[in-house]
Structures are given as structure tokens and as C-alpha cells.
mmCIF file of C-alpha atoms and ligand atoms in Angstrom:
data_model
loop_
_atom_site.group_PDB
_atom_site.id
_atom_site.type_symbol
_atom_site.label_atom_id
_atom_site.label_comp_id
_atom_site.label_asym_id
_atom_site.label_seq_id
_atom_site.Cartn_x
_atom_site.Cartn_y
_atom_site.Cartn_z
ATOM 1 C CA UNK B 920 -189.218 46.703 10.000
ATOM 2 C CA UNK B 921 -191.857 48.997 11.649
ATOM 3 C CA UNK B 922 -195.257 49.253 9.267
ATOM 4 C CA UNK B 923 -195.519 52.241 7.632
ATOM 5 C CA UNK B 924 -198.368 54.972 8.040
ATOM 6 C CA UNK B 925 -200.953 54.408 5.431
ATOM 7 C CA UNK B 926 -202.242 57.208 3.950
ATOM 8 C CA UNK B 927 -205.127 56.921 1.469
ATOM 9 C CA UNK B 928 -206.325 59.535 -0.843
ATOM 10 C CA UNK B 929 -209.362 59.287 -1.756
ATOM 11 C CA UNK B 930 -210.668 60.714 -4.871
ATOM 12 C CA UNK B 931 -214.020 59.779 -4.989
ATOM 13 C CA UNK B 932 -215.533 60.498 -8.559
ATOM 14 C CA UNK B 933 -212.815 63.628 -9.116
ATOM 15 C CA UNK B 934 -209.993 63.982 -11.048
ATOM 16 C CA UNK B 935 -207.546 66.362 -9.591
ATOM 17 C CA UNK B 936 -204.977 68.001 -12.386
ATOM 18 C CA UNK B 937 -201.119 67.829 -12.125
ATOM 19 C CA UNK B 938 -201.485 65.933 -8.503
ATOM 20 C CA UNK B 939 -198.082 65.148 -6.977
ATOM 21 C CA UNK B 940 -196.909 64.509 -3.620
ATOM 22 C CA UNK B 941 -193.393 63.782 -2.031
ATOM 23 C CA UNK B 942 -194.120 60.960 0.245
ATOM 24 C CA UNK B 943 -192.342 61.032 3.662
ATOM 25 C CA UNK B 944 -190.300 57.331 3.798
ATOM 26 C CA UNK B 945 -191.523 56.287 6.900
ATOM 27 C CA UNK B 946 -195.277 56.787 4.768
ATOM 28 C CA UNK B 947 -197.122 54.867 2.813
ATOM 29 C CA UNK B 948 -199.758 56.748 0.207
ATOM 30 C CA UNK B 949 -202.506 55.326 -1.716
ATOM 31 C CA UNK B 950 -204.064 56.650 -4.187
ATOM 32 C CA UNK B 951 -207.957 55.862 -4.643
ATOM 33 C CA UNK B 952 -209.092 57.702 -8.271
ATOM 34 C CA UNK B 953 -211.993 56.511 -10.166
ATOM 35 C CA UNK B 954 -211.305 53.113 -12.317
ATOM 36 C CA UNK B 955 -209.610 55.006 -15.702
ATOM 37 C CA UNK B 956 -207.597 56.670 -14.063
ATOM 38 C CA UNK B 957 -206.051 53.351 -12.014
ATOM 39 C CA UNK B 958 -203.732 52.755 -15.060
ATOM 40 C CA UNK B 959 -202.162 56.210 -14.756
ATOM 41 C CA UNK B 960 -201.217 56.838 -11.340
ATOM 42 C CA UNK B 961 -197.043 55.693 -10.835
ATOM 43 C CA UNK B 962 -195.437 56.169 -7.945
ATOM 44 C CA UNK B 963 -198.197 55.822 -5.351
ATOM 45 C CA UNK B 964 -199.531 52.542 -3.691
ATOM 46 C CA UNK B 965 -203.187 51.758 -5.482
ATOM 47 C CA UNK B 966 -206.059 51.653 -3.895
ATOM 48 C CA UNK B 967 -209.587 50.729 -6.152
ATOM 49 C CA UNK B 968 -212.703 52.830 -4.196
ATOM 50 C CA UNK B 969 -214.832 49.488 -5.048
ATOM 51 C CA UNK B 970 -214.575 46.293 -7.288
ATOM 52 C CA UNK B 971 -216.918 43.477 -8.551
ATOM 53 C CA UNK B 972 -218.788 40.939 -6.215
ATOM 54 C CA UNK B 973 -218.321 39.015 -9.355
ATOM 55 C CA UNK B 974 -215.230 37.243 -11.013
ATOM 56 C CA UNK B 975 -214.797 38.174 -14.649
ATOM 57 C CA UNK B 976 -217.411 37.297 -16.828
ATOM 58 C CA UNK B 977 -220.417 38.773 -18.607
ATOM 59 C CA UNK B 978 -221.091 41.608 -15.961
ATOM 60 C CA UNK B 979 -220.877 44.544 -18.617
ATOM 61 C CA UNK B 980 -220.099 47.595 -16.468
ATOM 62 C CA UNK B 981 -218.232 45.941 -13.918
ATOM 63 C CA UNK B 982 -214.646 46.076 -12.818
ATOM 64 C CA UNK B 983 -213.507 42.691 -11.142
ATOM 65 C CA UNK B 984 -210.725 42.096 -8.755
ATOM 66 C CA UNK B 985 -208.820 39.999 -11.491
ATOM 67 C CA UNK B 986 -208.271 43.538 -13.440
ATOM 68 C CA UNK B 987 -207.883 45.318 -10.499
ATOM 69 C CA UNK B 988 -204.951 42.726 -9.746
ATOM 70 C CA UNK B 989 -203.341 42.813 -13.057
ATOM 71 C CA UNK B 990 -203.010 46.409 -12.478
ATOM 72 C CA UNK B 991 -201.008 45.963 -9.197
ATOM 73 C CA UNK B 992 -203.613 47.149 -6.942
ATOM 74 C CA UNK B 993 -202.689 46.626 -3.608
ATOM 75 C CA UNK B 994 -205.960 48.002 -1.355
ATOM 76 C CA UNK B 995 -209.460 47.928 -1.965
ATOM 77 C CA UNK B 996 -212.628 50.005 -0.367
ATOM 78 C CA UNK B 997 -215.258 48.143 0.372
ATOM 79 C CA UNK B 998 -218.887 49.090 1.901
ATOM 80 C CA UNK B 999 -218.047 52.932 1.709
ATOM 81 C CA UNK B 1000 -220.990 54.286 3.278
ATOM 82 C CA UNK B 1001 -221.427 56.444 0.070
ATOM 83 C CA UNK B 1002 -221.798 53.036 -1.649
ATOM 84 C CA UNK B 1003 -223.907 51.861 1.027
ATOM 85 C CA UNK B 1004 -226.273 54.717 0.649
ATOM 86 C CA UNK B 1005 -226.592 55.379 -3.351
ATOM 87 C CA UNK B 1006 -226.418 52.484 -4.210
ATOM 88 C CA UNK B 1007 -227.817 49.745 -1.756
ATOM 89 C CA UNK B 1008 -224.595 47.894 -1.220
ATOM 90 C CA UNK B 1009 -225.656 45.240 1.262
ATOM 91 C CA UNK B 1010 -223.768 43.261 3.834
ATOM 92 C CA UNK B 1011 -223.717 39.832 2.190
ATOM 93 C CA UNK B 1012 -222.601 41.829 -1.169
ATOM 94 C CA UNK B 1013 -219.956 43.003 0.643
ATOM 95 C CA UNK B 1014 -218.668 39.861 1.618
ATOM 96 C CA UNK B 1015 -218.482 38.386 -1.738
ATOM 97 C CA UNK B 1016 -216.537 41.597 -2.748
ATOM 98 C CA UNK B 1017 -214.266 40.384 0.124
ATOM 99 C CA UNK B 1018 -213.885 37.085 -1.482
ATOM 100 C CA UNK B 1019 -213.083 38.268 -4.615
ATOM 101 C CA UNK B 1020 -210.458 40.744 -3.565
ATOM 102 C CA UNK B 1021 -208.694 37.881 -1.072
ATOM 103 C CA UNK B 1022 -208.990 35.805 -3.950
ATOM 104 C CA UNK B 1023 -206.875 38.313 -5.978
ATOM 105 C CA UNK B 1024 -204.664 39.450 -3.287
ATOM 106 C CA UNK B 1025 -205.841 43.090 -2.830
ATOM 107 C CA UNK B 1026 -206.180 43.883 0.477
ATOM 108 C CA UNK B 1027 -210.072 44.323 1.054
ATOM 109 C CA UNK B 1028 -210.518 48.103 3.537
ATOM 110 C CA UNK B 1029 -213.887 47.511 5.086
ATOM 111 C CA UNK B 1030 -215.356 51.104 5.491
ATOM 112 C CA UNK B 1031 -218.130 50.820 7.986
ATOM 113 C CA UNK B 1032 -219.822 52.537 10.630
ATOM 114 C CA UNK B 1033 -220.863 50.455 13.426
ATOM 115 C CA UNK B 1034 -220.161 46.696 14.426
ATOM 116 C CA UNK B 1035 -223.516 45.961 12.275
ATOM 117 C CA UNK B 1036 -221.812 47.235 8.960
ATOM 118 C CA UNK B 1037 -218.884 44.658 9.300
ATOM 119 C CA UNK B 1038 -219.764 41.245 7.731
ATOM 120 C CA UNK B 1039 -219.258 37.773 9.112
ATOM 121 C CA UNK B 1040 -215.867 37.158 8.086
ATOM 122 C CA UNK B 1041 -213.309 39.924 7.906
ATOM 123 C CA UNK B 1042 -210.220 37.460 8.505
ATOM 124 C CA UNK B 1043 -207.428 39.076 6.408
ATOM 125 C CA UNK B 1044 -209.183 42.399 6.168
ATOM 126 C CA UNK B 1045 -208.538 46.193 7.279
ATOM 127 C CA UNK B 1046 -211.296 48.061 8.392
ATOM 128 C CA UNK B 1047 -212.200 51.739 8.134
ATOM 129 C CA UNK B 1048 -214.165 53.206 10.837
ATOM 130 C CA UNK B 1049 -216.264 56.197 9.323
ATOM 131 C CA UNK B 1050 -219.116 57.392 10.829
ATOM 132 C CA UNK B 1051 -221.367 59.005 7.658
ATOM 133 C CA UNK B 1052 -221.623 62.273 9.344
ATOM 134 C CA UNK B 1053 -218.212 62.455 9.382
ATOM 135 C CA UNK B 1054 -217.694 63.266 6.055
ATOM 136 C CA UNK B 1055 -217.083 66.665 4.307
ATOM 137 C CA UNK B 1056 -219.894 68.203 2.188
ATOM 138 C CA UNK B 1057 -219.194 70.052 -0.571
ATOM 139 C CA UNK B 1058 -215.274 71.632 1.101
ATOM 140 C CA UNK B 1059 -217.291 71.897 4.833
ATOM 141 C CA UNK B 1060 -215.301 69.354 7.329
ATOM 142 C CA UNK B 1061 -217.072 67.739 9.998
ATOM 143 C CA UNK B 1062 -214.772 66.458 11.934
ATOM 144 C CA UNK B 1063 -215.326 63.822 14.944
ATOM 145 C CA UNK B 1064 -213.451 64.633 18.310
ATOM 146 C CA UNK B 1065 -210.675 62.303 18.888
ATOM 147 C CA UNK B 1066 -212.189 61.091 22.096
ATOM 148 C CA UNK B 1067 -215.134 59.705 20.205
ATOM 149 C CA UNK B 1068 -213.438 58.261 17.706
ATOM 150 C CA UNK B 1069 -211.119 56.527 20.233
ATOM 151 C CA UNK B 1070 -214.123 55.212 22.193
ATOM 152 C CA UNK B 1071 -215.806 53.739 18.673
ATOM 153 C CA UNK B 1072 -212.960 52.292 17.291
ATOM 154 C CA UNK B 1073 -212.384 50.334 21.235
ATOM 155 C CA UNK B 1074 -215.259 48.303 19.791
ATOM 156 C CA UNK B 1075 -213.839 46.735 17.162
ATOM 157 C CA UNK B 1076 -212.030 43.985 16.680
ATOM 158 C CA UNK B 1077 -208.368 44.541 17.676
ATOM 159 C CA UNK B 1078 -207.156 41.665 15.611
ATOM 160 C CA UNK B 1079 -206.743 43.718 11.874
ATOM 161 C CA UNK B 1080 -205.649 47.191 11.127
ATOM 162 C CA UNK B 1081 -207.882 49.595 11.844
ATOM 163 C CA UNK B 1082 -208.188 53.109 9.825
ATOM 164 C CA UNK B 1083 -210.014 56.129 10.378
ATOM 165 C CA UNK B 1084 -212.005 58.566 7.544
ATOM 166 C CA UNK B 1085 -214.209 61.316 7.269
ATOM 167 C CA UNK B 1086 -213.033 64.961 7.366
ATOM 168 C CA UNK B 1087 -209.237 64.094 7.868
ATOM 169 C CA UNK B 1088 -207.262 67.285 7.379
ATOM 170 C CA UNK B 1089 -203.865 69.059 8.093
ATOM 171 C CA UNK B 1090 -205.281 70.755 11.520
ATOM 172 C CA UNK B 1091 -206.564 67.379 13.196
ATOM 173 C CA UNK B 1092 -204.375 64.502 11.571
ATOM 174 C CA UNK B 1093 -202.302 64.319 14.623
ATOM 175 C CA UNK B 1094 -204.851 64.022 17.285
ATOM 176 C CA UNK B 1095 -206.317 60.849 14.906
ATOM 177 C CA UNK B 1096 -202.959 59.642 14.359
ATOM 178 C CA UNK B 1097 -201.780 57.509 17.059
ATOM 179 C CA UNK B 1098 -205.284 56.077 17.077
ATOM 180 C CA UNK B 1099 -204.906 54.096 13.709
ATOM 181 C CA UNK B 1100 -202.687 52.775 11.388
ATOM 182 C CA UNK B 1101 -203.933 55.046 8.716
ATOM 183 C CA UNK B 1102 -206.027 57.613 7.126
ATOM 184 C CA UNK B 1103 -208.444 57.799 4.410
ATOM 185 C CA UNK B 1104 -208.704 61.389 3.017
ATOM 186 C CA UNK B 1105 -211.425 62.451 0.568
ATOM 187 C CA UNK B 1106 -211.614 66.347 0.164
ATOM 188 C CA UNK B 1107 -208.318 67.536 1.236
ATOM 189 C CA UNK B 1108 -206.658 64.780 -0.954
ATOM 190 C CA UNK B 1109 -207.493 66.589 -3.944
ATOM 191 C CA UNK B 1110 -205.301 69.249 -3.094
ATOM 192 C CA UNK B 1111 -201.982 68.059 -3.213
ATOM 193 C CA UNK B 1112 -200.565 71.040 -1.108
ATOM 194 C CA UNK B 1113 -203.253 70.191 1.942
ATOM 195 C CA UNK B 1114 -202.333 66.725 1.111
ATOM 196 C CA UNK B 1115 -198.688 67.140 1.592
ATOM 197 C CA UNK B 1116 -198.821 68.857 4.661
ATOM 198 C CA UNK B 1117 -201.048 65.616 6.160
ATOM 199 C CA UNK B 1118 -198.557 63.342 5.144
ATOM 200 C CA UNK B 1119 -195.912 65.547 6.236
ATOM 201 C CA UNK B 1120 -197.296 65.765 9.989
ATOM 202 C CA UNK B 1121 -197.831 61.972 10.111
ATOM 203 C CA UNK B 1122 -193.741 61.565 9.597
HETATM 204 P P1 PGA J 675 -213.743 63.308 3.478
HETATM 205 O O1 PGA J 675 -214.082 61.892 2.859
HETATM 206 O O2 PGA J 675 -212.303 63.278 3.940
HETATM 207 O O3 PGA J 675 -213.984 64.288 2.388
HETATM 208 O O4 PGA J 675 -214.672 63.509 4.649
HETATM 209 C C1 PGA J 675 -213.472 60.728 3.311
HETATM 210 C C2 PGA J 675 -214.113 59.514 2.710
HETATM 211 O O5 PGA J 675 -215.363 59.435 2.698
HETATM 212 O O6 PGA J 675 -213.413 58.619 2.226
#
């Protein structure tokens, strides 16, 4: 059976209201919310936006992949370059994270930039190419012309599925598509009308 488009909605620290999508069948969506809201999304492949470098234990504020698995998470973020920039998240973190996830069975998502942001070991991973400028600011898309993002992603390795984010929306989602094997969409996920029509052009 032919993989499915992956389609990844990434909600960063919002909380849309009343979000619903019909999902095309040859599509596969994901739904990344913040870590409450995990537990209340049905019908939608999970996706966590980060998890633990640690196993459970006495990390008070932390969310390891052992609860992320018990909640049938199926894909993880990792390395997100928003992570990378507020809050420091190093390379060798990163791999742990990776451990953990693997560990649990969550698919670790690699979000990096450049062949310098991808860690050691990524056997078993996705990866998302993003470049940082990329990404929408407050509504405002930046996208990246296909052409470039076709001649960064021919540097990676073309042994895991590769993804593409940053700026994804319903006017260039089919110049990206047949470039990937999936999307991650932050601003125009949290509409579920713009969403619906990206999902509805990948089918
Ligand atoms: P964006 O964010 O689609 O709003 O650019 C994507 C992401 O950073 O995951």
C-alpha cells in the first residue's frame, strides 16, 4: 500500500477553538497542540512539538516519551529551530531526545536547518528541513521558492523521509509537494478552513 501524505499541523503554543478537518484518505494528518491538549485531540494522528531527553523520573516540568507513548503518540518534533533558539536545545540534547522517543516508539521528526543541525545518528528518524527564515511571523508567510528548497533538501540523506516546514500554505503546497513526503504547517493550521484546503490539494 502506497504511504500516505503526512500532513502535520502544527500548533505551536495556540489553541485553536472548534478545529475540525475532513481528512482526504489517501492523507495522513497530525496534529501537534501543546502537551494538555494531547489527551483531547481524536481522530487525528498525534504528533508531541517536543518531549523529555529524560526517561520518567524526578524532572518536575517535563513530559517524557513514556507519557507521550501511553497517549498513542505516533510523531515527535525534535530540534525545532524555535526550540533551538529560545531555549538552547543543543545537538547532543537532541540525540538523547531521539533515544528516548525510539525507545518509546514515537517516531522522532528531526526539524533542522542545515546538515550541521542533524545529529550523529538519525537511523529510524524523519527529518524536517526548515530553514528559520522560513517561518511565518505574526500571519506574514515567507515562503522559500521550490527550487531552493529542492536544491537543500538534495543534501540530505536520502535514506529517511524527508519533510518540509516553514510558511506552508494553500497557494504553494503543490509546488512543495512532490518534493517531500510531508508538510509541517504552523500558521495556516490554525485555521481549519486554510487547513482543509492544504490537505485537500495534496489528495
Ligand atoms: P509556519 O511554521 O508554517 O507558521 O511558518 C511552521 C513551523 O515552524 O513548524
Amino acid at each position: 500500500m502506497e504511504e500516505k501524505f503526512l500532513i502535520i499541523a502544527n500548533w505551536k503554543s495556540n489553541s485553536p477553538l472548534n478545529w475540525s478537518v475532513s481528512v482526504p484518505e489517501n492523507i495522513e494528518v497530525a496534529i501537534a497542540p501543546p502537551f494538555p491538549l494531547l489527551a483531547t485531540i481524536k481522530g487525528y494522528s498525534l504528533c508531541a512539538q517536543d518531549v523529555s531527553q529524560f526517561g520518567p523520573g524526578a524532572y518536575t516540568g517535563e513530559v517524557s516519551a513514556k507519557v507521550l507513548a501511553g497517549l498513542g503518540v505516533k510523531y515527535c518534533l525534535v530540534g525545532h529551530s524555535e526550540r533551538r533558539k529560545n531555549f538552547g536545545e543543543t545537538n547532543a540534547q537532541i540525540q538523547q531526545k531521539i533515544s528516548q522517543l525510539l525507545e518509546n516508539k514515537i517516531m522522532p521528526i528531526i526539524c533542522a536547518q542545515n546538515l550541521e543541525e542533524l545529529p550523529k545518528n538519525i537511523e529510524g528518524c524523519s527529518i524536517m528541513y526548515e530553514p528559520a527564515e522560513a517561518i511565518s511571523v505574526n500571519g506574514q508567510y515567507n515562503p522559500e521558492s521550490p527550487e531552493k528548497i529542492k536544491t537543500a533538501l538534495s543534501f540530505f540523506p536520502k535514506d529517511v523521509k524527508l519533510l518540509y516546514g516553514g510558511s506552508v500554505n494553500s497557494d504553494d503546497i503543490l509546488a512543495i509537494k512532490p518534493l517531500v513526503t510531508g508538510v509541517v504547517v504552523g500558521h495556516a493550521s490554525l485555521d481549519p478552513q486554510m487547513f482543509t484546503q492544504i490537505a485537500t490539494k495534496c489528495s
